[in-house]
Amino acid sequence: MAICISLRTLKDIRTERNLIQEDLAEATGSCSRTIGRIERGEQNPSLEMAIRLAHYLNMSVEEIFTLDDNNSSYQKAEE
């Protein structure tokens, strides 16, 4: 199951707050290349990374990331 950036992208949120990739990288214990890959959708964040980003941005994980159910074999319980 892929994790996708929501319609309001991580990059949008970062730039609205006048942050640079290095700011997010430092706050999450990562590197700016990783943040860039996540922003471009080239890499999925780990659960830990998603939580660290959400915590730093004072948002919920769901406000930043969504699940891509189109590429998943996941079935909802009610189906």
PDB file of N, CA, C and O in Angstrom, chain B, residues numbered from 101:
ATOM      1  N   MET B 101       0.854  -1.173   0.000  1.00  0.00           N
ATOM      2  CA  MET B 101       0.000   0.000   0.000  1.00  0.00           C
ATOM      3  C   MET B 101       0.897   1.231   0.000  1.00  0.00           C
ATOM      4  O   MET B 101       1.774   1.362   0.854  1.00  0.00           O
ATOM      5  N   ALA B 102       0.688   2.101  -0.920  1.00  0.00           N
ATOM      6  CA  ALA B 102       1.509   3.302  -1.042  1.00  0.00           C
ATOM      7  C   ALA B 102       0.942   4.428  -0.191  1.00  0.00           C
ATOM      8  O   ALA B 102      -0.269   4.544   0.001  1.00  0.00           O
ATOM      9  N   ILE B 103       1.833   5.236   0.301  1.00  0.00           N
ATOM     10  CA  ILE B 103       1.438   6.441   1.018  1.00  0.00           C
ATOM     11  C   ILE B 103       1.635   7.585   0.043  1.00  0.00           C
ATOM     12  O   ILE B 103       2.694   7.717  -0.571  1.00  0.00           O
ATOM     13  N   CYS B 104       0.624   8.397  -0.094  1.00  0.00           N
ATOM     14  CA  CYS B 104       0.697   9.510  -1.037  1.00  0.00           C
ATOM     15  C   CYS B 104       0.625  10.827  -0.288  1.00  0.00           C
ATOM     16  O   CYS B 104       0.056  10.919   0.800  1.00  0.00           O
ATOM     17  N   ILE B 105       1.202  11.819  -0.885  1.00  0.00           N
ATOM     18  CA  ILE B 105       1.076  13.165  -0.354  1.00  0.00           C
ATOM     19  C   ILE B 105      -0.350  13.622  -0.639  1.00  0.00           C
ATOM     20  O   ILE B 105      -0.879  13.367  -1.721  1.00  0.00           O
ATOM     21  N   SER B 106      -0.969  14.291   0.318  1.00  0.00           N
ATOM     22  CA  SER B 106      -2.338  14.751   0.126  1.00  0.00           C
ATOM     23  C   SER B 106      -2.385  15.888  -0.898  1.00  0.00           C
ATOM     24  O   SER B 106      -1.342  16.323  -1.386  1.00  0.00           O
ATOM     25  N   LEU B 107      -3.579  16.366  -1.222  1.00  0.00           N
ATOM     26  CA  LEU B 107      -3.728  17.434  -2.213  1.00  0.00           C
ATOM     27  C   LEU B 107      -2.928  18.674  -1.828  1.00  0.00           C
ATOM     28  O   LEU B 107      -2.334  19.328  -2.685  1.00  0.00           O
ATOM     29  N   ARG B 108      -2.915  18.982  -0.582  1.00  0.00           N
ATOM     30  CA  ARG B 108      -2.065  20.060  -0.079  1.00  0.00           C
ATOM     31  C   ARG B 108      -0.741  19.398   0.271  1.00  0.00           C
ATOM     32  O   ARG B 108      -0.615  18.773   1.324  1.00  0.00           O
ATOM     33  N   THR B 109       0.224  19.531  -0.588  1.00  0.00           N
ATOM     34  CA  THR B 109       1.433  18.732  -0.483  1.00  0.00           C
ATOM     35  C   THR B 109       2.335  19.165   0.662  1.00  0.00           C
ATOM     36  O   THR B 109       2.231  20.272   1.190  1.00  0.00           O
ATOM     37  N   LEU B 110       3.221  18.249   1.021  1.00  0.00           N
ATOM     38  CA  LEU B 110       4.209  18.551   2.051  1.00  0.00           C
ATOM     39  C   LEU B 110       5.020  19.779   1.643  1.00  0.00           C
ATOM     40  O   LEU B 110       5.329  20.626   2.481  1.00  0.00           O
ATOM     41  N   LYS B 111       5.361  19.878   0.370  1.00  0.00           N
ATOM     42  CA  LYS B 111       6.112  21.047  -0.102  1.00  0.00           C
ATOM     43  C   LYS B 111       5.301  22.327   0.083  1.00  0.00           C
ATOM     44  O   LYS B 111       5.841  23.352   0.498  1.00  0.00           O
ATOM     45  N   ASP B 112       3.990  22.269  -0.228  1.00  0.00           N
ATOM     46  CA  ASP B 112       3.129  23.442  -0.027  1.00  0.00           C
ATOM     47  C   ASP B 112       3.132  23.870   1.438  1.00  0.00           C
ATOM     48  O   ASP B 112       3.274  25.051   1.754  1.00  0.00           O
ATOM     49  N   ILE B 113       2.975  22.902   2.314  1.00  0.00           N
ATOM     50  CA  ILE B 113       2.949  23.193   3.752  1.00  0.00           C
ATOM     51  C   ILE B 113       4.283  23.794   4.177  1.00  0.00           C
ATOM     52  O   ILE B 113       4.325  24.783   4.909  1.00  0.00           O
ATOM     53  N   ARG B 114       5.364  23.190   3.713  1.00  0.00           N
ATOM     54  CA  ARG B 114       6.701  23.676   4.069  1.00  0.00           C
ATOM     55  C   ARG B 114       6.925  25.101   3.591  1.00  0.00           C
ATOM     56  O   ARG B 114       7.425  25.934   4.346  1.00  0.00           O
ATOM     57  N   THR B 115       6.562  25.392   2.343  1.00  0.00           N
ATOM     58  CA  THR B 115       6.807  26.739   1.814  1.00  0.00           C
ATOM     59  C   THR B 115       5.873  27.777   2.429  1.00  0.00           C
ATOM     60  O   THR B 115       6.266  28.930   2.608  1.00  0.00           O
ATOM     61  N   GLU B 116       4.636  27.382   2.757  1.00  0.00           N
ATOM     62  CA  GLU B 116       3.719  28.297   3.436  1.00  0.00           C
ATOM     63  C   GLU B 116       4.283  28.748   4.774  1.00  0.00           C
ATOM     64  O   GLU B 116       4.005  29.853   5.241  1.00  0.00           O
ATOM     65  N   ARG B 117       5.072  27.882   5.377  1.00  0.00           N
ATOM     66  CA  ARG B 117       5.651  28.176   6.699  1.00  0.00           C
ATOM     67  C   ARG B 117       7.077  28.713   6.599  1.00  0.00           C
ATOM     68  O   ARG B 117       7.789  28.810   7.598  1.00  0.00           O
ATOM     69  N   ASN B 118       7.479  29.060   5.379  1.00  0.00           N
ATOM     70  CA  ASN B 118       8.816  29.606   5.134  1.00  0.00           C
ATOM     71  C   ASN B 118       9.923  28.698   5.664  1.00  0.00           C
ATOM     72  O   ASN B 118      10.908  29.163   6.238  1.00  0.00           O
ATOM     73  N   LEU B 119       9.743  27.409   5.463  1.00  0.00           N
ATOM     74  CA  LEU B 119      10.742  26.423   5.858  1.00  0.00           C
ATOM     75  C   LEU B 119      11.464  25.918   4.614  1.00  0.00           C
ATOM     76  O   LEU B 119      10.915  25.946   3.512  1.00  0.00           O
ATOM     77  N   ILE B 120      12.679  25.463   4.796  1.00  0.00           N
ATOM     78  CA  ILE B 120      13.411  24.821   3.719  1.00  0.00           C
ATOM     79  C   ILE B 120      13.538  23.333   4.049  1.00  0.00           C
ATOM     80  O   ILE B 120      13.314  22.917   5.186  1.00  0.00           O
ATOM     81  N   GLN B 121      13.899  22.544   3.047  1.00  0.00           N
ATOM     82  CA  GLN B 121      14.007  21.107   3.250  1.00  0.00           C
ATOM     83  C   GLN B 121      14.957  20.768   4.389  1.00  0.00           C
ATOM     84  O   GLN B 121      14.725  19.811   5.128  1.00  0.00           O
ATOM     85  N   GLU B 122      16.010  21.535   4.535  1.00  0.00           N
ATOM     86  CA  GLU B 122      16.971  21.294   5.602  1.00  0.00           C
ATOM     87  C   GLU B 122      16.336  21.454   6.979  1.00  0.00           C
ATOM     88  O   GLU B 122      16.710  20.753   7.919  1.00  0.00           O
ATOM     89  N   ASP B 123      15.368  22.379   7.106  1.00  0.00           N
ATOM     90  CA  ASP B 123      14.662  22.549   8.385  1.00  0.00           C
ATOM     91  C   ASP B 123      13.911  21.270   8.763  1.00  0.00           C
ATOM     92  O   ASP B 123      13.987  20.805   9.900  1.00  0.00           O
ATOM     93  N   LEU B 124      13.181  20.708   7.785  1.00  0.00           N
ATOM     94  CA  LEU B 124      12.440  19.471   8.045  1.00  0.00           C
ATOM     95  C   LEU B 124      13.397  18.323   8.307  1.00  0.00           C
ATOM     96  O   LEU B 124      13.150  17.486   9.175  1.00  0.00           O
ATOM     97  N   ALA B 125      14.487  18.285   7.559  1.00  0.00           N
ATOM     98  CA  ALA B 125      15.460  17.213   7.734  1.00  0.00           C
ATOM     99  C   ALA B 125      16.059  17.246   9.140  1.00  0.00           C
ATOM    100  O   ALA B 125      16.159  16.214   9.805  1.00  0.00           O
ATOM    101  N   GLU B 126      16.448  18.416   9.576  1.00  0.00           N
ATOM    102  CA  GLU B 126      17.037  18.554  10.908  1.00  0.00           C
ATOM    103  C   GLU B 126      16.029  18.183  11.996  1.00  0.00           C
ATOM    104  O   GLU B 126      16.376  17.511  12.967  1.00  0.00           O
ATOM    105  N   ALA B 127      14.792  18.618  11.830  1.00  0.00           N
ATOM    106  CA  ALA B 127      13.756  18.359  12.827  1.00  0.00           C
ATOM    107  C   ALA B 127      13.384  16.880  12.920  1.00  0.00           C
ATOM    108  O   ALA B 127      12.918  16.418  13.961  1.00  0.00           O
ATOM    109  N   THR B 128      13.592  16.141  11.830  1.00  0.00           N
ATOM    110  CA  THR B 128      13.192  14.734  11.806  1.00  0.00           C
ATOM    111  C   THR B 128      14.374  13.778  11.881  1.00  0.00           C
ATOM    112  O   THR B 128      14.187  12.561  11.874  1.00  0.00           O
ATOM    113  N   GLY B 129      15.578  14.310  11.951  1.00  0.00           N
ATOM    114  CA  GLY B 129      16.755  13.453  11.994  1.00  0.00           C
ATOM    115  C   GLY B 129      17.027  12.773  10.665  1.00  0.00           C
ATOM    116  O   GLY B 129      17.516  11.645  10.617  1.00  0.00           O
ATOM    117  N   SER B 130      16.707  13.468   9.598  1.00  0.00           N
ATOM    118  CA  SER B 130      16.847  12.926   8.255  1.00  0.00           C
ATOM    119  C   SER B 130      17.804  13.814   7.472  1.00  0.00           C
ATOM    120  O   SER B 130      18.540  14.615   8.047  1.00  0.00           O
ATOM    121  N   CYS B 131      17.782  13.660   6.155  1.00  0.00           N
ATOM    122  CA  CYS B 131      18.577  14.554   5.310  1.00  0.00           C
ATOM    123  C   CYS B 131      17.644  15.230   4.296  1.00  0.00           C
ATOM    124  O   CYS B 131      16.539  14.753   4.038  1.00  0.00           O
ATOM    125  N   SER B 132      18.103  16.334   3.735  1.00  0.00           N
ATOM    126  CA  SER B 132      17.264  17.104   2.822  1.00  0.00           C
ATOM    127  C   SER B 132      16.932  16.310   1.561  1.00  0.00           C
ATOM    128  O   SER B 132      15.873  16.515   0.968  1.00  0.00           O
ATOM    129  N   ARG B 133      17.824  15.404   1.140  1.00  0.00           N
ATOM    130  CA  ARG B 133      17.530  14.572  -0.042  1.00  0.00           C
ATOM    131  C   ARG B 133      16.310  13.692   0.215  1.00  0.00           C
ATOM    132  O   ARG B 133      15.471  13.512  -0.667  1.00  0.00           O
ATOM    133  N   THR B 134      16.216  13.147   1.421  1.00  0.00           N
ATOM    134  CA  THR B 134      15.065  12.310   1.777  1.00  0.00           C
ATOM    135  C   THR B 134      13.788  13.129   1.765  1.00  0.00           C
ATOM    136  O   THR B 134      12.769  12.676   1.244  1.00  0.00           O
ATOM    137  N   ILE B 135      13.825  14.314   2.324  1.00  0.00           N
ATOM    138  CA  ILE B 135      12.648  15.192   2.325  1.00  0.00           C
ATOM    139  C   ILE B 135      12.244  15.497   0.887  1.00  0.00           C
ATOM    140  O   ILE B 135      11.058  15.455   0.559  1.00  0.00           O
ATOM    141  N   GLY B 136      13.195  15.798   0.039  1.00  0.00           N
ATOM    142  CA  GLY B 136      12.910  16.073  -1.375  1.00  0.00           C
ATOM    143  C   GLY B 136      12.263  14.885  -2.071  1.00  0.00           C
ATOM    144  O   GLY B 136      11.321  15.052  -2.845  1.00  0.00           O
ATOM    145  N   ARG B 137      12.765  13.691  -1.799  1.00  0.00           N
ATOM    146  CA  ARG B 137      12.184  12.486  -2.411  1.00  0.00           C
ATOM    147  C   ARG B 137      10.749  12.261  -1.936  1.00  0.00           C
ATOM    148  O   ARG B 137       9.886  11.865  -2.719  1.00  0.00           O
ATOM    149  N   ILE B 138      10.503  12.509  -0.671  1.00  0.00           N
ATOM    150  CA  ILE B 138       9.141  12.369  -0.142  1.00  0.00           C
ATOM    151  C   ILE B 138       8.230  13.408  -0.793  1.00  0.00           C
ATOM    152  O   ILE B 138       7.111  13.085  -1.190  1.00  0.00           O
ATOM    153  N   GLU B 139       8.694  14.639  -0.905  1.00  0.00           N
ATOM    154  CA  GLU B 139       7.893  15.695  -1.522  1.00  0.00           C
ATOM    155  C   GLU B 139       7.552  15.383  -2.978  1.00  0.00           C
ATOM    156  O   GLU B 139       6.451  15.688  -3.435  1.00  0.00           O
ATOM    157  N   ARG B 140       8.476  14.787  -3.694  1.00  0.00           N
ATOM    158  CA  ARG B 140       8.244  14.455  -5.104  1.00  0.00           C
ATOM    159  C   ARG B 140       7.515  13.128  -5.297  1.00  0.00           C
ATOM    160  O   ARG B 140       7.191  12.763  -6.427  1.00  0.00           O
ATOM    161  N   GLY B 141       7.256  12.408  -4.214  1.00  0.00           N
ATOM    162  CA  GLY B 141       6.568  11.130  -4.309  1.00  0.00           C
ATOM    163  C   GLY B 141       7.470  10.004  -4.773  1.00  0.00           C
ATOM    164  O   GLY B 141       6.977   8.949  -5.170  1.00  0.00           O
ATOM    165  N   GLU B 142       8.763  10.200  -4.733  1.00  0.00           N
ATOM    166  CA  GLU B 142       9.716   9.178  -5.147  1.00  0.00           C
ATOM    167  C   GLU B 142       9.999   8.181  -4.029  1.00  0.00           C
ATOM    168  O   GLU B 142      10.499   7.083  -4.271  1.00  0.00           O
ATOM    169  N   GLN B 143       9.677   8.575  -2.817  1.00  0.00           N
ATOM    170  CA  GLN B 143       9.932   7.727  -1.650  1.00  0.00           C
ATOM    171  C   GLN B 143       8.774   7.887  -0.677  1.00  0.00           C
ATOM    172  O   GLN B 143       8.294   8.996  -0.442  1.00  0.00           O
ATOM    173  N   ASN B 144       8.334   6.774  -0.116  1.00  0.00           N
ATOM    174  CA  ASN B 144       7.314   6.824   0.923  1.00  0.00           C
ATOM    175  C   ASN B 144       7.980   7.045   2.268  1.00  0.00           C
ATOM    176  O   ASN B 144       9.018   6.446   2.549  1.00  0.00           O
ATOM    177  N   PRO B 145       7.403   7.888   3.095  1.00  0.00           N
ATOM    178  CA  PRO B 145       7.983   8.074   4.421  1.00  0.00           C
ATOM    179  C   PRO B 145       7.704   6.841   5.280  1.00  0.00           C
ATOM    180  O   PRO B 145       6.671   6.187   5.137  1.00  0.00           O
ATOM    181  N   SER B 146       8.635   6.540   6.165  1.00  0.00           N
ATOM    182  CA  SER B 146       8.364   5.495   7.142  1.00  0.00           C
ATOM    183  C   SER B 146       7.299   6.030   8.096  1.00  0.00           C
ATOM    184  O   SER B 146       7.034   7.231   8.129  1.00  0.00           O
ATOM    185  N   LEU B 147       6.699   5.146   8.858  1.00  0.00           N
ATOM    186  CA  LEU B 147       5.719   5.580   9.850  1.00  0.00           C
ATOM    187  C   LEU B 147       6.358   6.565  10.819  1.00  0.00           C
ATOM    188  O   LEU B 147       5.762   7.581  11.175  1.00  0.00           O
ATOM    189  N   GLU B 148       7.574   6.250  11.238  1.00  0.00           N
ATOM    190  CA  GLU B 148       8.274   7.147  12.163  1.00  0.00           C
ATOM    191  C   GLU B 148       8.486   8.519  11.534  1.00  0.00           C
ATOM    192  O   GLU B 148       8.274   9.538  12.190  1.00  0.00           O
ATOM    193  N   MET B 149       8.897   8.557  10.279  1.00  0.00           N
ATOM    194  CA  MET B 149       9.126   9.831   9.591  1.00  0.00           C
ATOM    195  C   MET B 149       7.824  10.617   9.463  1.00  0.00           C
ATOM    196  O   MET B 149       7.807  11.826   9.695  1.00  0.00           O
ATOM    197  N   ALA B 150       6.739   9.945   9.096  1.00  0.00           N
ATOM    198  CA  ALA B 150       5.445  10.615   8.958  1.00  0.00           C
ATOM    199  C   ALA B 150       5.027  11.235  10.295  1.00  0.00           C
ATOM    200  O   ALA B 150       4.535  12.362  10.333  1.00  0.00           O
ATOM    201  N   ILE B 151       5.225  10.500  11.382  1.00  0.00           N
ATOM    202  CA  ILE B 151       4.856  11.013  12.703  1.00  0.00           C
ATOM    203  C   ILE B 151       5.758  12.179  13.094  1.00  0.00           C
ATOM    204  O   ILE B 151       5.279  13.180  13.626  1.00  0.00           O
ATOM    205  N   ARG B 152       7.050  12.059  12.836  1.00  0.00           N
ATOM    206  CA  ARG B 152       7.980  13.160  13.161  1.00  0.00           C
ATOM    207  C   ARG B 152       7.636  14.425  12.377  1.00  0.00           C
ATOM    208  O   ARG B 152       7.646  15.524  12.932  1.00  0.00           O
ATOM    209  N   LEU B 153       7.333  14.271  11.084  1.00  0.00           N
ATOM    210  CA  LEU B 153       6.949  15.432  10.276  1.00  0.00           C
ATOM    211  C   LEU B 153       5.671  16.062  10.806  1.00  0.00           C
ATOM    212  O   LEU B 153       5.589  17.282  10.949  1.00  0.00           O
ATOM    213  N   ALA B 154       4.683  15.241  11.094  1.00  0.00           N
ATOM    214  CA  ALA B 154       3.407  15.757  11.601  1.00  0.00           C
ATOM    215  C   ALA B 154       3.610  16.481  12.930  1.00  0.00           C
ATOM    216  O   ALA B 154       3.053  17.557  13.151  1.00  0.00           O
ATOM    217  N   HIS B 155       4.404  15.889  13.801  1.00  0.00           N
ATOM    218  CA  HIS B 155       4.655  16.510  15.101  1.00  0.00           C
ATOM    219  C   HIS B 155       5.344  17.865  14.935  1.00  0.00           C
ATOM    220  O   HIS B 155       4.944  18.852  15.553  1.00  0.00           O
ATOM    221  N   TYR B 156       6.372  17.906  14.105  1.00  0.00           N
ATOM    222  CA  TYR B 156       7.101  19.151  13.883  1.00  0.00           C
ATOM    223  C   TYR B 156       6.202  20.222  13.273  1.00  0.00           C
ATOM    224  O   TYR B 156       6.297  21.395  13.634  1.00  0.00           O
ATOM    225  N   LEU B 157       5.327  19.819  12.345  1.00  0.00           N
ATOM    226  CA  LEU B 157       4.445  20.774  11.669  1.00  0.00           C
ATOM    227  C   LEU B 157       3.165  21.055  12.457  1.00  0.00           C
ATOM    228  O   LEU B 157       2.332  21.858  12.036  1.00  0.00           O
ATOM    229  N   ASN B 158       3.017  20.382  13.610  1.00  0.00           N
ATOM    230  CA  ASN B 158       1.833  20.543  14.456  1.00  0.00           C
ATOM    231  C   ASN B 158       0.556  20.219  13.678  1.00  0.00           C
ATOM    232  O   ASN B 158      -0.428  20.958  13.722  1.00  0.00           O
ATOM    233  N   MET B 159       0.603  19.099  12.970  1.00  0.00           N
ATOM    234  CA  MET B 159      -0.519  18.628  12.172  1.00  0.00           C
ATOM    235  C   MET B 159      -0.689  17.139  12.447  1.00  0.00           C
ATOM    236  O   MET B 159       0.187  16.505  13.035  1.00  0.00           O
ATOM    237  N   SER B 160      -1.817  16.588  12.020  1.00  0.00           N
ATOM    238  CA  SER B 160      -1.969  15.144  12.097  1.00  0.00           C
ATOM    239  C   SER B 160      -1.338  14.525  10.855  1.00  0.00           C
ATOM    240  O   SER B 160      -1.209  15.178   9.820  1.00  0.00           O
ATOM    241  N   VAL B 161      -0.951  13.272  10.971  1.00  0.00           N
ATOM    242  CA  VAL B 161      -0.377  12.564   9.828  1.00  0.00           C
ATOM    243  C   VAL B 161      -1.355  12.584   8.659  1.00  0.00           C
ATOM    244  O   VAL B 161      -0.950  12.747   7.508  1.00  0.00           O
ATOM    245  N   GLU B 162      -2.648  12.416   8.955  1.00  0.00           N
ATOM    246  CA  GLU B 162      -3.674  12.372   7.911  1.00  0.00           C
ATOM    247  C   GLU B 162      -3.832  13.694   7.171  1.00  0.00           C
ATOM    248  O   GLU B 162      -4.323  13.712   6.042  1.00  0.00           O
ATOM    249  N   GLU B 163      -3.424  14.801   7.787  1.00  0.00           N
ATOM    250  CA  GLU B 163      -3.482  16.095   7.104  1.00  0.00           C
ATOM    251  C   GLU B 163      -2.363  16.244   6.075  1.00  0.00           C
ATOM    252  O   GLU B 163      -2.446  17.086   5.181  1.00  0.00           O
ATOM    253  N   ILE B 164      -1.325  15.433   6.200  1.00  0.00           N
ATOM    254  CA  ILE B 164      -0.173  15.521   5.302  1.00  0.00           C
ATOM    255  C   ILE B 164      -0.158  14.381   4.293  1.00  0.00           C
ATOM    256  O   ILE B 164       0.132  14.589   3.115  1.00  0.00           O
ATOM    257  N   PHE B 165      -0.472  13.169   4.762  1.00  0.00           N
ATOM    258  CA  PHE B 165      -0.370  11.976   3.932  1.00  0.00           C
ATOM    259  C   PHE B 165      -1.698  11.234   3.865  1.00  0.00           C
ATOM    260  O   PHE B 165      -2.495  11.277   4.803  1.00  0.00           O
ATOM    261  N   THR B 166      -1.926  10.553   2.749  1.00  0.00           N
ATOM    262  CA  THR B 166      -3.102   9.706   2.595  1.00  0.00           C
ATOM    263  C   THR B 166      -2.651   8.361   2.051  1.00  0.00           C
ATOM    264  O   THR B 166      -1.553   8.246   1.505  1.00  0.00           O
ATOM    265  N   LEU B 167      -3.486   7.352   2.196  1.00  0.00           N
ATOM    266  CA  LEU B 167      -3.196   6.043   1.633  1.00  0.00           C
ATOM    267  C   LEU B 167      -3.727   5.980   0.214  1.00  0.00           C
ATOM    268  O   LEU B 167      -4.816   6.478  -0.072  1.00  0.00           O
ATOM    269  N   ASP B 168      -2.969   5.376  -0.660  1.00  0.00           N
ATOM    270  CA  ASP B 168      -3.394   5.175  -2.039  1.00  0.00           C
ATOM    271  C   ASP B 168      -4.032   3.799  -2.135  1.00  0.00           C
ATOM    272  O   ASP B 168      -3.339   2.807  -2.361  1.00  0.00           O
ATOM    273  N   ASP B 169      -5.349   3.731  -1.966  1.00  0.00           N
ATOM    274  CA  ASP B 169      -6.060   2.456  -1.986  1.00  0.00           C
ATOM    275  C   ASP B 169      -6.172   1.871  -3.387  1.00  0.00           C
ATOM    276  O   ASP B 169      -6.541   0.704  -3.522  1.00  0.00           O
ATOM    277  N   ASN B 170      -5.869   2.631  -4.430  1.00  0.00           N
ATOM    278  CA  ASN B 170      -5.950   2.113  -5.797  1.00  0.00           C
ATOM    279  C   ASN B 170      -4.905   1.040  -6.061  1.00  0.00           C
ATOM    280  O   ASN B 170      -5.119   0.160  -6.896  1.00  0.00           O
ATOM    281  N   ASN B 171      -3.786   1.100  -5.366  1.00  0.00           N
ATOM    282  CA  ASN B 171      -2.708   0.133  -5.574  1.00  0.00           C
ATOM    283  C   ASN B 171      -2.657  -0.898  -4.463  1.00  0.00           C
ATOM    284  O   ASN B 171      -1.609  -1.493  -4.210  1.00  0.00           O
ATOM    285  N   SER B 172      -3.768  -1.110  -3.808  1.00  0.00           N
ATOM    286  CA  SER B 172      -3.776  -1.974  -2.643  1.00  0.00           C
ATOM    287  C   SER B 172      -4.760  -3.118  -2.797  1.00  0.00           C
ATOM    288  O   SER B 172      -5.784  -2.991  -3.467  1.00  0.00           O
ATOM    289  N   SER B 173      -4.437  -4.230  -2.171  1.00  0.00           N
ATOM    290  CA  SER B 173      -5.378  -5.347  -2.129  1.00  0.00           C
ATOM    291  C   SER B 173      -6.252  -5.245  -0.888  1.00  0.00           C
ATOM    292  O   SER B 173      -7.055  -6.137  -0.618  1.00  0.00           O
ATOM    293  N   TYR B 174      -6.102  -4.176  -0.141  1.00  0.00           N
ATOM    294  CA  TYR B 174      -6.877  -3.944   1.070  1.00  0.00           C
ATOM    295  C   TYR B 174      -8.363  -3.841   0.743  1.00  0.00           C
ATOM    296  O   TYR B 174      -8.754  -3.136  -0.187  1.00  0.00           O
ATOM    297  N   GLN B 175      -9.174  -4.536   1.499  1.00  0.00           N
ATOM    298  CA  GLN B 175     -10.627  -4.482   1.341  1.00  0.00           C
ATOM    299  C   GLN B 175     -11.226  -3.913   2.622  1.00  0.00           C
ATOM    300  O   GLN B 175     -10.843  -4.317   3.719  1.00  0.00           O
ATOM    301  N   LYS B 176     -12.141  -2.999   2.490  1.00  0.00           N
ATOM    302  CA  LYS B 176     -12.825  -2.477   3.668  1.00  0.00           C
ATOM    303  C   LYS B 176     -13.667  -3.579   4.298  1.00  0.00           C
ATOM    304  O   LYS B 176     -14.197  -4.448   3.605  1.00  0.00           O
ATOM    305  N   ALA B 177     -13.780  -3.529   5.603  1.00  0.00           N
ATOM    306  CA  ALA B 177     -14.490  -4.583   6.332  1.00  0.00           C
ATOM    307  C   ALA B 177     -15.947  -4.710   5.898  1.00  0.00           C
ATOM    308  O   ALA B 177     -16.497  -5.812   5.876  1.00  0.00           O
ATOM    309  N   GLU B 178     -16.565  -3.598   5.556  1.00  0.00           N
ATOM    310  CA  GLU B 178     -17.980  -3.665   5.192  1.00  0.00           C
ATOM    311  C   GLU B 178     -18.232  -4.181   3.788  1.00  0.00           C
ATOM    312  O   GLU B 178     -19.380  -4.451   3.435  1.00  0.00           O
ATOM    313  N   GLU B 179     -17.194  -4.326   2.979  1.00  0.00           N
ATOM    314  CA  GLU B 179     -17.383  -4.814   1.608  1.00  0.00           C
ATOM    315  C   GLU B 179     -17.497  -6.309   1.556  1.00  0.00           C
ATOM    316  O   GLU B 179     -17.659  -6.878   0.477  1.00  0.00           O
TER     317      GLU B 179
END
